[in-house]
PDB file of C-alpha atoms in Angstrom:
ATOM      1  CA  UNK A   1      78.578 109.616 109.792  1.00 72.00           C
ATOM      2  CA  UNK A   2      82.349 109.269 109.921  1.00 81.00           C
ATOM      3  CA  UNK A   3      82.263 106.209 112.208  1.00 92.00           C
ATOM      4  CA  UNK A   4      80.419 104.204 109.558  1.00 95.00           C
ATOM      5  CA  UNK A   5      82.776 105.381 106.823  1.00 96.00           C
ATOM      6  CA  UNK A   6      85.815 104.083 108.681  1.00 98.00           C
ATOM      7  CA  UNK A   7      84.053 100.943 109.916  1.00 98.00           C
ATOM      8  CA  UNK A   8      83.281 100.206 106.285  1.00 98.00           C
ATOM      9  CA  UNK A   9      87.042 100.213 105.662  1.00 98.00           C
ATOM     10  CA  UNK A  10      87.563  97.836 108.590  1.00 98.00           C
ATOM     11  CA  UNK A  11      84.889  95.573 107.096  1.00 98.00           C
ATOM     12  CA  UNK A  12      86.775  95.656 103.773  1.00 98.00           C
ATOM     13  CA  UNK A  13      89.822  94.377 105.671  1.00 98.00           C
ATOM     14  CA  UNK A  14      87.723  91.625 107.267  1.00 98.00           C
ATOM     15  CA  UNK A  15      86.556  90.564 103.805  1.00 98.00           C
ATOM     16  CA  UNK A  16      90.143  90.597 102.577  1.00 98.00           C
ATOM     17  CA  UNK A  17      90.979  88.129 105.350  1.00 98.00           C
ATOM     18  CA  UNK A  18      88.044  85.941 104.333  1.00 98.00           C
ATOM     19  CA  UNK A  19      89.252  85.999 100.714  1.00 98.00           C
ATOM     20  CA  UNK A  20      92.611  84.745 101.987  1.00 98.00           C
ATOM     21  CA  UNK A  21      90.905  81.881 103.829  1.00 97.00           C
ATOM     22  CA  UNK A  22      91.156  83.614 107.197  1.00 98.00           C
ATOM     23  CA  UNK A  23      88.861  84.798 109.951  1.00 98.00           C
ATOM     24  CA  UNK A  24      86.893  87.874 108.817  1.00 98.00           C
ATOM     25  CA  UNK A  25      87.989  90.451 111.361  1.00 98.00           C
ATOM     26  CA  UNK A  26      89.464  93.729 110.161  1.00 98.00           C
ATOM     27  CA  UNK A  27      90.762  96.978 111.584  1.00 98.00           C
ATOM     28  CA  UNK A  28      91.908 100.417 110.488  1.00 98.00           C
ATOM     29  CA  UNK A  29      93.848 103.020 112.446  1.00 98.00           C
ATOM     30  CA  UNK A  30      92.834 106.655 112.012  1.00 98.00           C
ATOM     31  CA  UNK A  31      94.881 109.714 112.898  1.00 98.00           C
ATOM     32  CA  UNK A  32      93.413 113.157 112.459  1.00 96.00           C
ATOM     33  CA  UNK A  33      90.729 111.950 110.090  1.00 95.00           C
ATOM     34  CA  UNK A  34      92.994 109.883 107.831  1.00 97.00           C
ATOM     35  CA  UNK A  35      93.542 106.138 107.623  1.00 98.00           C
ATOM     36  CA  UNK A  36      97.197 105.583 108.483  1.00 98.00           C
ATOM     37  CA  UNK A  37      97.145 101.789 108.711  1.00 98.00           C
ATOM     38  CA  UNK A  38      95.019  98.749 107.871  1.00 98.00           C
ATOM     39  CA  UNK A  39      95.137  95.171 109.088  1.00 98.00           C
ATOM     40  CA  UNK A  40      93.231  91.941 109.447  1.00 98.00           C
ATOM     41  CA  UNK A  41      93.285  88.736 111.407  1.00 98.00           C
ATOM     42  CA  UNK A  42      96.258  86.560 110.367  1.00 98.00           C
ATOM     43  CA  UNK A  43      95.703  83.585 112.686  1.00 97.00           C
ATOM     44  CA  UNK A  44      95.005  81.215 109.809  1.00 97.00           C
ATOM     45  CA  UNK A  45      97.020  82.764 106.981  1.00 97.00           C
ATOM     46  CA  UNK A  46     100.283  83.231 108.886  1.00 97.00           C
ATOM     47  CA  UNK A  47      99.734  80.490 111.467  1.00 96.00           C
ATOM     48  CA  UNK A  48      99.994  83.388 113.905  1.00 98.00           C
ATOM     49  CA  UNK A  49      98.909  83.539 117.513  1.00 98.00           C
ATOM     50  CA  UNK A  50      99.447  87.263 118.002  1.00 98.00           C
ATOM     51  CA  UNK A  51      98.302  88.892 114.745  1.00 98.00           C
ATOM     52  CA  UNK A  52      94.684  89.596 115.509  1.00 98.00           C
ATOM     53  CA  UNK A  53      93.254  92.334 113.265  1.00 98.00           C
ATOM     54  CA  UNK A  54      94.041  95.090 115.757  1.00 98.00           C
ATOM     55  CA  UNK A  55      97.606  93.861 116.280  1.00 98.00           C
ATOM     56  CA  UNK A  56      98.215  93.444 112.543  1.00 98.00           C
ATOM     57  CA  UNK A  57      96.907  96.968 111.989  1.00 98.00           C
ATOM     58  CA  UNK A  58      99.149  98.442 114.662  1.00 98.00           C
ATOM     59  CA  UNK A  59     102.124  96.469 113.364  1.00 98.00           C
ATOM     60  CA  UNK A  60     101.487  97.787 109.857  1.00 98.00           C
ATOM     61  CA  UNK A  61     101.491 101.356 111.186  1.00 98.00           C
ATOM     62  CA  UNK A  62     105.179 101.078 112.049  1.00 97.00           C
ATOM     63  CA  UNK A  63     106.702 103.172 114.810  1.00 97.00           C
ATOM     64  CA  UNK A  64     104.655 106.268 115.607  1.00 97.00           C
ATOM     65  CA  UNK A  65     105.511 108.904 118.178  1.00 96.00           C
ATOM     66  CA  UNK A  66     103.811 108.614 121.551  1.00 96.00           C
ATOM     67  CA  UNK A  67     101.925 111.838 120.883  1.00 96.00           C
ATOM     68  CA  UNK A  68     100.596 110.364 117.626  1.00 97.00           C
ATOM     69  CA  UNK A  69      99.209 107.177 119.192  1.00 98.00           C
ATOM     70  CA  UNK A  70      97.251 109.431 121.529  1.00 97.00           C
ATOM     71  CA  UNK A  71      95.559 111.056 118.506  1.00 97.00           C
ATOM     72  CA  UNK A  72      94.460 107.723 117.033  1.00 98.00           C
ATOM     73  CA  UNK A  73      91.146 105.947 116.766  1.00 98.00           C
ATOM     74  CA  UNK A  74      91.107 102.213 116.171  1.00 98.00           C
ATOM     75  CA  UNK A  75      88.167 100.812 114.223  1.00 98.00           C
ATOM     76  CA  UNK A  76      87.725  97.062 114.525  1.00 98.00           C
ATOM     77  CA  UNK A  77      84.902  94.846 113.321  1.00 98.00           C
ATOM     78  CA  UNK A  78      84.907  92.824 116.585  1.00 98.00           C
ATOM     79  CA  UNK A  79      85.537  93.826 120.194  1.00 98.00           C
ATOM     80  CA  UNK A  80      89.229  93.743 121.182  1.00 98.00           C
ATOM     81  CA  UNK A  81      90.233  90.663 123.187  1.00 98.00           C
ATOM     82  CA  UNK A  82      92.477  90.753 126.292  1.00 98.00           C
ATOM     83  CA  UNK A  83      95.651  90.854 124.188  1.00 98.00           C
ATOM     84  CA  UNK A  84      94.502  93.588 121.823  1.00 98.00           C
ATOM     85  CA  UNK A  85      93.121  95.546 124.772  1.00 98.00           C
ATOM     86  CA  UNK A  86      96.529  95.345 126.434  1.00 98.00           C
ATOM     87  CA  UNK A  87      98.101  96.694 123.252  1.00 98.00           C
ATOM     88  CA  UNK A  88      95.624  99.600 123.273  1.00 98.00           C
ATOM     89  CA  UNK A  89      96.579 100.365 126.874  1.00 98.00           C
ATOM     90  CA  UNK A  90     100.308 100.099 126.147  1.00 98.00           C
ATOM     91  CA  UNK A  91     100.124 102.626 123.313  1.00 98.00           C
ATOM     92  CA  UNK A  92      97.407 104.680 124.989  1.00 98.00           C
ATOM     93  CA  UNK A  93      95.029 104.762 122.058  1.00 98.00           C
ATOM     94  CA  UNK A  94      92.133 106.762 123.477  1.00 98.00           C
ATOM     95  CA  UNK A  95      89.166 105.652 121.355  1.00 98.00           C
ATOM     96  CA  UNK A  96      88.050 102.310 119.940  1.00 98.00           C
ATOM     97  CA  UNK A  97      85.050 101.911 117.666  1.00 98.00           C
ATOM     98  CA  UNK A  98      83.906  98.304 117.368  1.00 98.00           C
ATOM     99  CA  UNK A  99      81.497  96.660 114.969  1.00 98.00           C
ATOM    100  CA  UNK A 100      80.019  94.321 117.561  1.00 98.00           C
ATOM    101  CA  UNK A 101      80.627  92.530 120.860  1.00 98.00           C
ATOM    102  CA  UNK A 102      78.311  89.535 120.529  1.00 97.00           C
ATOM    103  CA  UNK A 103      80.572  86.987 118.816  1.00 96.00           C
ATOM    104  CA  UNK A 104      83.318  87.377 121.406  1.00 95.00           C
ATOM    105  CA  UNK A 105      83.863  89.319 124.595  1.00 94.00           C
ATOM    106  CA  UNK A 106      86.625  91.565 125.835  1.00 97.00           C
ATOM    107  CA  UNK A 107      87.606  93.520 128.945  1.00 98.00           C
ATOM    108  CA  UNK A 108      85.395  96.537 128.249  1.00 98.00           C
ATOM    109  CA  UNK A 109      85.252  97.725 131.860  1.00 97.00           C
ATOM    110  CA  UNK A 110      89.015  97.453 132.286  1.00 98.00           C
ATOM    111  CA  UNK A 111      89.602  99.517 129.154  1.00 98.00           C
ATOM    112  CA  UNK A 112      87.115 102.163 130.229  1.00 98.00           C
ATOM    113  CA  UNK A 113      88.557 102.311 133.754  1.00 97.00           C
ATOM    114  CA  UNK A 114      91.913 103.036 132.136  1.00 97.00           C
ATOM    115  CA  UNK A 115      90.615 105.873 130.016  1.00 96.00           C
ATOM    116  CA  UNK A 116      89.850 104.151 126.723  1.00 98.00           C
ATOM    117  CA  UNK A 117      86.542 105.292 125.245  1.00 98.00           C
ATOM    118  CA  UNK A 118      84.564 102.512 123.549  1.00 98.00           C
ATOM    119  CA  UNK A 119      81.854 102.929 120.953  1.00 98.00           C
ATOM    120  CA  UNK A 120      79.936  99.838 119.857  1.00 98.00           C
ATOM    121  CA  UNK A 121      78.173 100.285 116.512  1.00 98.00           C
ATOM    122  CA  UNK A 122      76.455  96.902 117.065  1.00 98.00           C
ATOM    123  CA  UNK A 123      76.293  96.175 113.345  1.00 98.00           C
ATOM    124  CA  UNK A 124      74.360  93.230 111.976  1.00 98.00           C
ATOM    125  CA  UNK A 125      76.774  93.162 109.037  1.00 98.00           C
ATOM    126  CA  UNK A 126      79.716  92.440 111.377  1.00 98.00           C
ATOM    127  CA  UNK A 127      77.798  89.821 113.344  1.00 98.00           C
ATOM    128  CA  UNK A 128      76.678  88.084 110.151  1.00 98.00           C
ATOM    129  CA  UNK A 129      80.224  88.000 108.750  1.00 98.00           C
ATOM    130  CA  UNK A 130      81.304  86.097 111.838  1.00 98.00           C
ATOM    131  CA  UNK A 131      78.274  83.801 112.117  1.00 98.00           C
ATOM    132  CA  UNK A 132      78.608  82.852 108.441  1.00 98.00           C
ATOM    133  CA  UNK A 133      82.329  82.225 108.932  1.00 98.00           C
ATOM    134  CA  UNK A 134      81.746  80.088 112.017  1.00 98.00           C
ATOM    135  CA  UNK A 135      79.070  78.071 110.271  1.00 97.00           C
ATOM    136  CA  UNK A 136      81.351  77.376 107.311  1.00 97.00           C
ATOM    137  CA  UNK A 137      84.579  76.876 109.290  1.00 97.00           C
ATOM    138  CA  UNK A 138      83.410  75.252 112.493  1.00 96.00           C
ATOM    139  CA  UNK A 139      86.489  73.066 112.944  1.00 95.00           C
ATOM    140  CA  UNK A 140      89.063  75.866 112.745  1.00 96.00           C
ATOM    141  CA  UNK A 141      86.911  78.258 114.731  1.00 96.00           C
ATOM    142  CA  UNK A 142      86.410  75.703 117.500  1.00 95.00           C
ATOM    143  CA  UNK A 143      90.169  75.071 117.629  1.00 95.00           C
ATOM    144  CA  UNK A 144      90.742  78.813 117.898  1.00 95.00           C
ATOM    145  CA  UNK A 145      88.152  79.197 120.649  1.00 95.00           C
ATOM    146  CA  UNK A 146      89.670  76.209 122.447  1.00 95.00           C
ATOM    147  CA  UNK A 147      93.036  78.023 122.468  1.00 94.00           C
ATOM    148  CA  UNK A 148      91.608  80.965 124.392  1.00 95.00           C
ATOM    149  CA  UNK A 149      89.062  79.410 126.737  1.00 89.00           C
TER     150      UNK A 149
ATOM    151  CA  UNK B   1     116.983  75.444 140.765  1.00 73.00           C
ATOM    152  CA  UNK B   2     114.906  74.994 137.616  1.00 81.00           C
ATOM    153  CA  UNK B   3     113.762  78.633 137.511  1.00 92.00           C
ATOM    154  CA  UNK B   4     117.347  79.818 137.085  1.00 95.00           C
ATOM    155  CA  UNK B   5     118.085  77.199 134.428  1.00 96.00           C
ATOM    156  CA  UNK B   6     115.207  78.413 132.250  1.00 98.00           C
ATOM    157  CA  UNK B   7     115.821  82.098 133.033  1.00 98.00           C
ATOM    158  CA  UNK B   8     119.361  81.536 131.804  1.00 98.00           C
ATOM    159  CA  UNK B   9     117.859  80.465 128.481  1.00 98.00           C
ATOM    160  CA  UNK B  10     115.699  83.616 128.405  1.00 98.00           C
ATOM    161  CA  UNK B  11     118.844  85.658 129.081  1.00 98.00           C
ATOM    162  CA  UNK B  12     120.524  83.906 126.134  1.00 98.00           C
ATOM    163  CA  UNK B  13     117.631  85.119 123.974  1.00 98.00           C
ATOM    164  CA  UNK B  14     118.052  88.652 125.339  1.00 98.00           C
ATOM    165  CA  UNK B  15     121.733  88.550 124.382  1.00 98.00           C
ATOM    166  CA  UNK B  16     120.802  87.271 120.922  1.00 98.00           C
ATOM    167  CA  UNK B  17     118.625  90.366 120.501  1.00 98.00           C
ATOM    168  CA  UNK B  18     121.515  92.560 121.636  1.00 98.00           C
ATOM    169  CA  UNK B  19     123.813  90.882 119.093  1.00 98.00           C
ATOM    170  CA  UNK B  20     121.231  91.764 116.414  1.00 98.00           C
ATOM    171  CA  UNK B  21     121.268  95.409 117.512  1.00 97.00           C
ATOM    172  CA  UNK B  22     118.003  95.083 119.437  1.00 98.00           C
ATOM    173  CA  UNK B  23     116.732  95.576 122.954  1.00 98.00           C
ATOM    174  CA  UNK B  24     118.038  92.802 125.244  1.00 98.00           C
ATOM    175  CA  UNK B  25     114.813  91.217 126.425  1.00 98.00           C
ATOM    176  CA  UNK B  26     114.293  87.496 125.962  1.00 98.00           C
ATOM    177  CA  UNK B  27     111.748  84.836 126.761  1.00 98.00           C
ATOM    178  CA  UNK B  28     111.266  81.080 126.666  1.00 98.00           C
ATOM    179  CA  UNK B  29     108.069  79.068 126.911  1.00 98.00           C
ATOM    180  CA  UNK B  30     108.166  75.862 128.939  1.00 98.00           C
ATOM    181  CA  UNK B  31     105.703  72.995 128.820  1.00 98.00           C
ATOM    182  CA  UNK B  32     106.092  70.041 131.152  1.00 96.00           C
ATOM    183  CA  UNK B  33     109.724  70.822 131.850  1.00 96.00           C
ATOM    184  CA  UNK B  34     110.806  71.338 128.234  1.00 97.00           C
ATOM    185  CA  UNK B  35     111.493  74.498 126.258  1.00 98.00           C
ATOM    186  CA  UNK B  36     108.957  74.525 123.453  1.00 98.00           C
ATOM    187  CA  UNK B  37     109.629  78.026 122.132  1.00 98.00           C
ATOM    188  CA  UNK B  38     112.084  80.909 122.342  1.00 98.00           C
ATOM    189  CA  UNK B  39     111.824  84.561 121.423  1.00 98.00           C
ATOM    190  CA  UNK B  40     113.250  88.012 121.892  1.00 98.00           C
ATOM    191  CA  UNK B  41     112.315  91.625 121.472  1.00 98.00           C
ATOM    192  CA  UNK B  42     112.047  92.534 117.766  1.00 98.00           C
ATOM    193  CA  UNK B  43     111.104  96.212 118.084  1.00 97.00           C
ATOM    194  CA  UNK B  44     114.344  97.399 116.518  1.00 97.00           C
ATOM    195  CA  UNK B  45     115.232  94.488 114.242  1.00 97.00           C
ATOM    196  CA  UNK B  46     111.827  94.095 112.572  1.00 97.00           C
ATOM    197  CA  UNK B  47     110.608  97.665 113.092  1.00 96.00           C
ATOM    198  CA  UNK B  48     107.853  95.927 115.052  1.00 98.00           C
ATOM    199  CA  UNK B  49     105.451  97.402 117.556  1.00 98.00           C
ATOM    200  CA  UNK B  50     103.969  94.125 118.742  1.00 98.00           C
ATOM    201  CA  UNK B  51     106.870  91.665 118.893  1.00 98.00           C
ATOM    202  CA  UNK B  52     108.033  92.115 122.445  1.00 98.00           C
ATOM    203  CA  UNK B  53     110.030  89.105 123.674  1.00 98.00           C
ATOM    204  CA  UNK B  54     106.973  87.411 125.175  1.00 98.00           C
ATOM    205  CA  UNK B  55     104.903  87.939 122.019  1.00 98.00           C
ATOM    206  CA  UNK B  56     107.734  86.756 119.744  1.00 98.00           C
ATOM    207  CA  UNK B  57     108.112  83.665 121.918  1.00 98.00           C
ATOM    208  CA  UNK B  58     104.413  82.861 121.796  1.00 98.00           C
ATOM    209  CA  UNK B  59     104.305  83.498 118.056  1.00 98.00           C
ATOM    210  CA  UNK B  60     107.228  81.120 117.552  1.00 98.00           C
ATOM    211  CA  UNK B  61     105.365  78.415 119.489  1.00 98.00           C
ATOM    212  CA  UNK B  62     102.734  78.211 116.752  1.00 97.00           C
ATOM    213  CA  UNK B  63      99.221  77.040 117.513  1.00 97.00           C
ATOM    214  CA  UNK B  64      98.992  75.010 120.709  1.00 97.00           C
ATOM    215  CA  UNK B  65      95.870  73.444 122.139  1.00 96.00           C
ATOM    216  CA  UNK B  66      94.086  75.365 124.870  1.00 96.00           C
ATOM    217  CA  UNK B  67      94.935  72.632 127.363  1.00 96.00           C
ATOM    218  CA  UNK B  68      98.629  72.987 126.464  1.00 97.00           C
ATOM    219  CA  UNK B  69      98.780  76.748 127.045  1.00 98.00           C
ATOM    220  CA  UNK B  70      97.423  76.050 130.520  1.00 97.00           C
ATOM    221  CA  UNK B  71     100.446  73.807 131.222  1.00 97.00           C
ATOM    222  CA  UNK B  72     102.970  76.464 130.199  1.00 98.00           C
ATOM    223  CA  UNK B  73     105.353  78.684 132.119  1.00 98.00           C
ATOM    224  CA  UNK B  74     106.675  81.817 130.459  1.00 98.00           C
ATOM    225  CA  UNK B  75     110.136  82.975 131.487  1.00 98.00           C
ATOM    226  CA  UNK B  76     110.944  86.551 130.553  1.00 98.00           C
ATOM    227  CA  UNK B  77     113.914  88.695 131.489  1.00 98.00           C
ATOM    228  CA  UNK B  78     111.690  91.757 132.118  1.00 98.00           C
ATOM    229  CA  UNK B  79     108.192  92.100 133.554  1.00 98.00           C
ATOM    230  CA  UNK B  80     105.421  91.745 130.936  1.00 98.00           C
ATOM    231  CA  UNK B  81     103.908  95.058 129.802  1.00 98.00           C
ATOM    232  CA  UNK B  82     100.171  95.680 129.351  1.00 98.00           C
ATOM    233  CA  UNK B  83     100.149  94.097 125.885  1.00 98.00           C
ATOM    234  CA  UNK B  84     102.110  90.980 126.842  1.00 98.00           C
ATOM    235  CA  UNK B  85     100.016  90.653 129.999  1.00 98.00           C
ATOM    236  CA  UNK B  86      96.886  90.727 127.869  1.00 98.00           C
ATOM    237  CA  UNK B  87      98.326  87.954 125.710  1.00 98.00           C
ATOM    238  CA  UNK B  88      99.023  85.884 128.856  1.00 98.00           C
ATOM    239  CA  UNK B  89      95.402  86.368 129.925  1.00 98.00           C
ATOM    240  CA  UNK B  90      94.057  85.530 126.465  1.00 98.00           C
ATOM    241  CA  UNK B  91      95.923  82.218 126.356  1.00 98.00           C
ATOM    242  CA  UNK B  92      95.551  81.596 130.101  1.00 98.00           C
ATOM    243  CA  UNK B  93      99.206  80.923 130.788  1.00 98.00           C
ATOM    244  CA  UNK B  94      99.173  80.308 134.530  1.00 98.00           C
ATOM    245  CA  UNK B  95     102.737  81.132 135.620  1.00 98.00           C
ATOM    246  CA  UNK B  96     105.221  83.832 134.633  1.00 98.00           C
ATOM    247  CA  UNK B  97     108.758  83.975 135.947  1.00 98.00           C
ATOM    248  CA  UNK B  98     110.405  87.354 135.357  1.00 98.00           C
ATOM    249  CA  UNK B  99     114.008  88.447 135.672  1.00 98.00           C
ATOM    250  CA  UNK B 100     113.190  91.845 137.102  1.00 98.00           C
ATOM    251  CA  UNK B 101     110.560  94.584 137.350  1.00 98.00           C
ATOM    252  CA  UNK B 102     112.724  97.649 137.962  1.00 97.00           C
ATOM    253  CA  UNK B 103     113.450  98.799 134.400  1.00 96.00           C
ATOM    254  CA  UNK B 104     109.798  98.838 133.425  1.00 95.00           C
ATOM    255  CA  UNK B 105     106.479  98.196 135.102  1.00 94.00           C
ATOM    256  CA  UNK B 106     103.481  96.061 134.243  1.00 97.00           C
ATOM    257  CA  UNK B 107     100.009  95.266 135.533  1.00 98.00           C
ATOM    258  CA  UNK B 108     101.094  92.776 138.196  1.00 98.00           C
ATOM    259  CA  UNK B 109      97.969  93.120 140.329  1.00 98.00           C
ATOM    260  CA  UNK B 110      95.675  92.716 137.327  1.00 98.00           C
ATOM    261  CA  UNK B 111      97.461  89.527 136.279  1.00 98.00           C
ATOM    262  CA  UNK B 112      97.340  88.110 139.795  1.00 98.00           C
ATOM    263  CA  UNK B 113      93.664  89.013 140.202  1.00 97.00           C
ATOM    264  CA  UNK B 114      93.016  87.003 137.026  1.00 97.00           C
ATOM    265  CA  UNK B 115      94.822  83.932 138.270  1.00 96.00           C
ATOM    266  CA  UNK B 116      98.308  84.377 136.807  1.00 98.00           C
ATOM    267  CA  UNK B 117     101.039  83.516 139.308  1.00 98.00           C
ATOM    268  CA  UNK B 118     104.084  85.785 139.117  1.00 98.00           C
ATOM    269  CA  UNK B 119     107.567  85.016 140.372  1.00 98.00           C
ATOM    270  CA  UNK B 120     110.147  87.785 140.273  1.00 98.00           C
ATOM    271  CA  UNK B 121     113.716  86.490 140.447  1.00 98.00           C
ATOM    272  CA  UNK B 122     114.929  90.103 140.793  1.00 98.00           C
ATOM    273  CA  UNK B 123     118.217  89.383 139.041  1.00 98.00           C
ATOM    274  CA  UNK B 124     121.011  91.935 138.899  1.00 98.00           C
ATOM    275  CA  UNK B 125     122.127  90.333 135.614  1.00 98.00           C
ATOM    276  CA  UNK B 126     118.813  91.239 133.958  1.00 98.00           C
ATOM    277  CA  UNK B 127     118.799  94.753 135.379  1.00 98.00           C
ATOM    278  CA  UNK B 128     122.381  95.348 134.251  1.00 98.00           C
ATOM    279  CA  UNK B 129     121.642  94.122 130.707  1.00 98.00           C
ATOM    280  CA  UNK B 130     118.963  96.770 130.433  1.00 98.00           C
ATOM    281  CA  UNK B 131     120.847  99.591 132.150  1.00 98.00           C
ATOM    282  CA  UNK B 132     123.886  98.972 129.926  1.00 98.00           C
ATOM    283  CA  UNK B 133     121.644  98.917 126.856  1.00 98.00           C
ATOM    284  CA  UNK B 134     119.886 102.130 127.851  1.00 98.00           C
ATOM    285  CA  UNK B 135     123.195 103.867 128.521  1.00 97.00           C
ATOM    286  CA  UNK B 136     124.534 102.871 125.116  1.00 97.00           C
ATOM    287  CA  UNK B 137     121.297 103.371 123.135  1.00 97.00           C
ATOM    288  CA  UNK B 138     119.670 106.311 124.861  1.00 96.00           C
ATOM    289  CA  UNK B 139     118.136 107.774 121.701  1.00 95.00           C
ATOM    290  CA  UNK B 140     116.294 104.620 120.580  1.00 96.00           C
ATOM    291  CA  UNK B 141     115.307 103.702 124.115  1.00 96.00           C
ATOM    292  CA  UNK B 142     113.870 107.157 124.742  1.00 95.00           C
ATOM    293  CA  UNK B 143     111.900 106.957 121.491  1.00 95.00           C
ATOM    294  CA  UNK B 144     110.561 103.583 122.571  1.00 95.00           C
ATOM    295  CA  UNK B 145     109.611 104.854 126.020  1.00 95.00           C
ATOM    296  CA  UNK B 146     107.971 107.904 124.414  1.00 95.00           C
ATOM    297  CA  UNK B 147     105.767 105.545 122.396  1.00 94.00           C
ATOM    298  CA  UNK B 148     104.317 103.944 125.509  1.00 95.00           C
ATOM    299  CA  UNK B 149     104.113 106.809 128.012  1.00 89.00           C
TER     300      UNK B 149
END
């Protein structure tokens, strides 16, 4: 199924982040069946506060036309947070496929009320990537959670 | 009045962006009466899709503690958009002072419902910066508006 094919690419991005010492969250942006951009969480690697996987992926896509954003699907290994959800609303990306929504939560109702379709693949692989990361990097993860709670 | 003092600094950032050939929107982040970070719109200069003034400012602040974000005030020359509003909610910044909300619109009710206080200084200086920019850079501005409408 195509959703799993593209989620597998998002998972590759998450693993790339992990290899860099970062949080294993990845994303890919699809337009008309093709990957047009990839990204991963850069909070640790770039000491960033805004480059979550979804944001990094959108940034790497460069400037698209408005009509192109509306043809896109964002695949992300973890549910979009408030910030990434706001970005999705700003650019009017109509469909988000997430790997899971257990490790973190996001404004799912708000997105849906504003016309964003959400599909949750609820993948054990995505949940395990995060639980393993958290277990092995408790100090950094707790600092990161402290920043947003 | 302190709001005007800090908004003046945000306006300086907006003018810095203009000097770089970018969109004149600026922001400063204040903690306990001190400017701890500055930023401006980088859409043109860095071919960015995520570095609005508010995002650039937060990125430049680096990693703060959660308790510190909650002591911050963000000054921005233009109302925060959906994305920047989501960032404010993620980091739980409790007060935003904006220069104006005429040139663009943002989710003011949503922010207020989630506990973010908004103060609109409704400054002609901020509105004129944007109207002059739009008049002189109609092509880029229209492309940018097309991306988000």
